[in-house]
Short mmCIF file of C-alpha atoms (C1' of nucleotides) in Angstrom, two decimals:
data_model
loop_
_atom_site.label_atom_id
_atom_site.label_comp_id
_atom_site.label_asym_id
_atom_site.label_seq_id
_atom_site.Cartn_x
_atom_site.Cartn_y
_atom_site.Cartn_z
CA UNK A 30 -15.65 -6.53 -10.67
CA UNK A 31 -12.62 -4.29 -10.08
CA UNK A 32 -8.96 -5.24 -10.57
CA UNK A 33 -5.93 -4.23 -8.16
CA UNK A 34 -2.73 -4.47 -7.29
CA UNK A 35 -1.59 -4.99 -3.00
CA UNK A 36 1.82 -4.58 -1.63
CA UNK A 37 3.21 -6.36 0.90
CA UNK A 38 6.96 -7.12 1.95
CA UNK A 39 7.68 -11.09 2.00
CA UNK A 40 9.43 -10.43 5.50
CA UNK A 41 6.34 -9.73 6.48
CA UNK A 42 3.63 -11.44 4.65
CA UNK A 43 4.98 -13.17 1.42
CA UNK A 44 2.23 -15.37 -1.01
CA UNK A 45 4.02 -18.59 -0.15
CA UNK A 46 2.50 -16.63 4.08
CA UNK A 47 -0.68 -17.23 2.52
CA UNK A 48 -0.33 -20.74 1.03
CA UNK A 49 0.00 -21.64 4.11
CA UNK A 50 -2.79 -20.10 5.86
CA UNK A 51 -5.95 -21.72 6.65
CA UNK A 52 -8.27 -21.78 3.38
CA UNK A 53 -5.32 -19.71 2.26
CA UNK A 54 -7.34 -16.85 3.12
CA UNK A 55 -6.32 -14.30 5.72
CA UNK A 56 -7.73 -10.86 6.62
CA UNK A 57 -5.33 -8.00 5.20
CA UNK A 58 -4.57 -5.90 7.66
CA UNK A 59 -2.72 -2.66 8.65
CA UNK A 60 -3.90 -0.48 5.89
CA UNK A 61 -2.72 2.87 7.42
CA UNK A 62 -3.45 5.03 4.51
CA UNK A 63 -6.58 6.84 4.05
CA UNK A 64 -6.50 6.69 -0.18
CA UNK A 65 -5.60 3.04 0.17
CA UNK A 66 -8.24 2.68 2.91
CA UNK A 67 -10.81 4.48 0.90
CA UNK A 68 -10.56 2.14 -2.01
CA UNK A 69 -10.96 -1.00 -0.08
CA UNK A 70 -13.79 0.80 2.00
CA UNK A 71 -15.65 2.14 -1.00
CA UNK A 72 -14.46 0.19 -4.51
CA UNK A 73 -13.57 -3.42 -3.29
CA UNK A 74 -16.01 -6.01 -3.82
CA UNK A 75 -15.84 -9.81 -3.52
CA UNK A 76 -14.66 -11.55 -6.36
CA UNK A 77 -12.22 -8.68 -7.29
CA UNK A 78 -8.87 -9.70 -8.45
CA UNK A 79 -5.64 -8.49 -7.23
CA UNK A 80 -1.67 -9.17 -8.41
CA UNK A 81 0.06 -9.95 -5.21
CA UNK A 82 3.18 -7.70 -5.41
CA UNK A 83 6.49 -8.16 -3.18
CA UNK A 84 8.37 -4.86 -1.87
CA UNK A 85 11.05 -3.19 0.14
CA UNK A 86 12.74 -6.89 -0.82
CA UNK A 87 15.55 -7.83 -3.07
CA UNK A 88 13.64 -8.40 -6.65
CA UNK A 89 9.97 -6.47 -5.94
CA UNK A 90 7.85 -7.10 -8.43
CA UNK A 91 4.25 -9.34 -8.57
CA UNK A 92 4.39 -12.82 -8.19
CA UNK A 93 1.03 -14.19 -8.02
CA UNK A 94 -3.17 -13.52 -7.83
CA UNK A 95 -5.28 -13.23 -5.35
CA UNK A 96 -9.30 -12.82 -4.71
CA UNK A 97 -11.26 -10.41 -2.38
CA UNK A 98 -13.65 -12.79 -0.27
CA UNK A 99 -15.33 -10.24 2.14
CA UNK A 100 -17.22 -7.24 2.49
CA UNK A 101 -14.81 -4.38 4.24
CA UNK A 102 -14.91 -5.14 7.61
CA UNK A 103 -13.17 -2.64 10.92
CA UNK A 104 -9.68 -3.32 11.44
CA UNK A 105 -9.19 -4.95 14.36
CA UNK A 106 -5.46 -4.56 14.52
CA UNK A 107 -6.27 -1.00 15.02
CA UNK A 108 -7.46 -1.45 18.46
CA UNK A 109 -4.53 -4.10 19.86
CA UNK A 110 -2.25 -1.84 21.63
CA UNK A 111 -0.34 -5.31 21.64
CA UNK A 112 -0.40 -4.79 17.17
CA UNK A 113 2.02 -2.83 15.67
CA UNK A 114 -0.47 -2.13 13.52
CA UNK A 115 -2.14 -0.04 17.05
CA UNK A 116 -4.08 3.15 15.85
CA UNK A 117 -4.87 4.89 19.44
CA UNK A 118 -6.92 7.27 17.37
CA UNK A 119 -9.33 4.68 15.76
CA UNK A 120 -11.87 4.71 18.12
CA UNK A 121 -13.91 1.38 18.31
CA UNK A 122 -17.01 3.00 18.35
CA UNK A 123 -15.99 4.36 14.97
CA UNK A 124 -13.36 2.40 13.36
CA UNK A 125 -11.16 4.38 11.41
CA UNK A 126 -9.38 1.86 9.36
CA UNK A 127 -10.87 -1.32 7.18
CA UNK A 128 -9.60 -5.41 6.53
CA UNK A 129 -10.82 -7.36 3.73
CA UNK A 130 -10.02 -11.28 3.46
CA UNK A 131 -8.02 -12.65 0.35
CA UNK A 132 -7.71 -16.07 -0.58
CA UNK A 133 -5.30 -17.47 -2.65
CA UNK A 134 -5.88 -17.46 -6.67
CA UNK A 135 -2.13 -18.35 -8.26
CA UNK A 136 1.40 -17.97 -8.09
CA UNK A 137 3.20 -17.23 -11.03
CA UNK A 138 6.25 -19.70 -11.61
CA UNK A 139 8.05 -16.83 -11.73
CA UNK A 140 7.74 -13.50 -10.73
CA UNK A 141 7.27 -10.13 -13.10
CA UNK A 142 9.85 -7.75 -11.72
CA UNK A 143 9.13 -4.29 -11.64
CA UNK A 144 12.23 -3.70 -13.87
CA UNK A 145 10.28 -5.38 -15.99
CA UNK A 146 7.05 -3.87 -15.86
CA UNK A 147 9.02 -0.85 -16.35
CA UNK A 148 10.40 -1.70 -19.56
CA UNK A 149 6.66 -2.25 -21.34
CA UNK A 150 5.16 0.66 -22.87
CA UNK A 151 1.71 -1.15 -22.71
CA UNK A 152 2.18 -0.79 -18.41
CA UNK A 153 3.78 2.59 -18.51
CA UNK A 154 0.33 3.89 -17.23
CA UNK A 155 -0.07 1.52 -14.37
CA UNK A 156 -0.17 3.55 -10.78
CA UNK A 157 2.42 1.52 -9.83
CA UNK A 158 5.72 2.81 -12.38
CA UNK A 159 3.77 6.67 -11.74
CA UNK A 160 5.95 8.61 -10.35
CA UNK A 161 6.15 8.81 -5.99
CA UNK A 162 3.64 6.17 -6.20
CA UNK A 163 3.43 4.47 -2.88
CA UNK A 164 -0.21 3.47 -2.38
CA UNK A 165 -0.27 -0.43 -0.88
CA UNK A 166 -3.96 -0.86 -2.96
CA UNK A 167 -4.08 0.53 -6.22
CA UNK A 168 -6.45 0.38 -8.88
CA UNK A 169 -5.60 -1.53 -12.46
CA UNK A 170 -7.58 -1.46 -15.21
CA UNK A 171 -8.72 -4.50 -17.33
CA UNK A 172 -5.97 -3.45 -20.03
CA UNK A 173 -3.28 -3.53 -17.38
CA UNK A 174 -4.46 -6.82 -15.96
CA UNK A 175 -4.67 -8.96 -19.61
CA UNK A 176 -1.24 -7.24 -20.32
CA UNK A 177 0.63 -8.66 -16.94
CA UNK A 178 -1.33 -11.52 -17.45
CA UNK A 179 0.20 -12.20 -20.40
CA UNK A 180 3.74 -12.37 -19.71
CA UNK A 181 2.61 -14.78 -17.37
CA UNK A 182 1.17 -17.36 -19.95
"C1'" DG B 8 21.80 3.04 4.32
"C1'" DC B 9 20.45 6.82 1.25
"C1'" DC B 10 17.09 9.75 -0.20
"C1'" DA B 11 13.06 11.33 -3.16
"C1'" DA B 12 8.41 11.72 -2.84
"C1'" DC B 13 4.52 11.71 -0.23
"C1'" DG B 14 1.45 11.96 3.92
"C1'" DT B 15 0.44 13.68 8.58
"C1'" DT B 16 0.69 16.74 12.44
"C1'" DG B 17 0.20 20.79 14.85
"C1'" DG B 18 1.40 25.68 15.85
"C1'" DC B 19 0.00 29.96 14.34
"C1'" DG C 16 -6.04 27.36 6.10
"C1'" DC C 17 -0.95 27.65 5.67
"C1'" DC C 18 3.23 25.44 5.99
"C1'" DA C 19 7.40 23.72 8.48
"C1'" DA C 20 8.77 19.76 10.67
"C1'" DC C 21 8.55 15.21 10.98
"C1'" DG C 22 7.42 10.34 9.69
"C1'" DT C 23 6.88 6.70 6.16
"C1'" DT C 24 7.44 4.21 1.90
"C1'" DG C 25 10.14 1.72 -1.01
"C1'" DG C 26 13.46 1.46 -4.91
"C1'" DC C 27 18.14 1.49 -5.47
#
DNA sequence: GCCAACGTTGGC
DNA sequence: GCCAACGTTGGC
């Protein structure tokens, strides 16, 4: 059982997106990067936990939980020239580039911002204040979890 | 819109 | 394998 944290920009995808979906699951798609890739190919399991974070938007921060309900499974998007997600180089023979479904867990009532998280020496280790970080899955340990967790609670 | 920090590509 | 050029991310 493995915690993270996934980006995504609410013009995009937002949590209130997924609410709405069916099950309030949907498959994550358009993971481009090949660290990102590699921990939802080799590390993700279901029944991990992730904070679902908002960026590139006016307050980014994380603003709810969600749970890993699949296996890794090939990226379909990556093979829709149609997708603008449309990897001519993953070859379907040998898919390049991984989805997993999440399904809703919470929303917070309101949302941590990342000026925050900044702020709290008990978070100035996560990935996501590091310096350059850009990763869309990252890692968070337990520590990092309880301690967002409880400024939640 | 700016730009720092990364990642990727491709010539050599 | 090096590295310059280019592309992307994402906070501000």
């Amino acid at each position: 059982m493995n915690y993270w944290l996934m980006k995504s920009e609410p013009d995009e995808f937002s949590i209130d997106d997924l609410m709405a979906c069916p099950n309030q699951t949907e498959a994550w798609h358009g993971i481009r990067n090949y660290q990102a890739r590699n921990f939802m190919r080799d590390m993700m399991q279901v029944g991990d936990q992730a904070f679902f974070y908002h960026s590139s938007c006016k307050v980014p921060g994380i603003v709810g939980i969600v749970e890993v309900v699949t296996r890794p499974y090939p990226d379909s998007s990556a093979f829709n020239p149609n997708s603008k997600y449309f990897d001519p180089k993953s070859d379907p023979a040998q898919p390049r580039w991984v989805s997993v479904d999440i399904r809703f867990v919470e929303k917070f009532n309101d949302i941590i911002p990342l000026s925050l998280i900044k702020t709290l020496p008990q978070l100035a280790d996560m990935y996501l204040v590091s310096k350059g970080s850009r990763l869309s899955i990252q890692p968070v340990t337990a520590e990092q979890w309880h301690a967002v967790l409880m400024l939640t609670r």
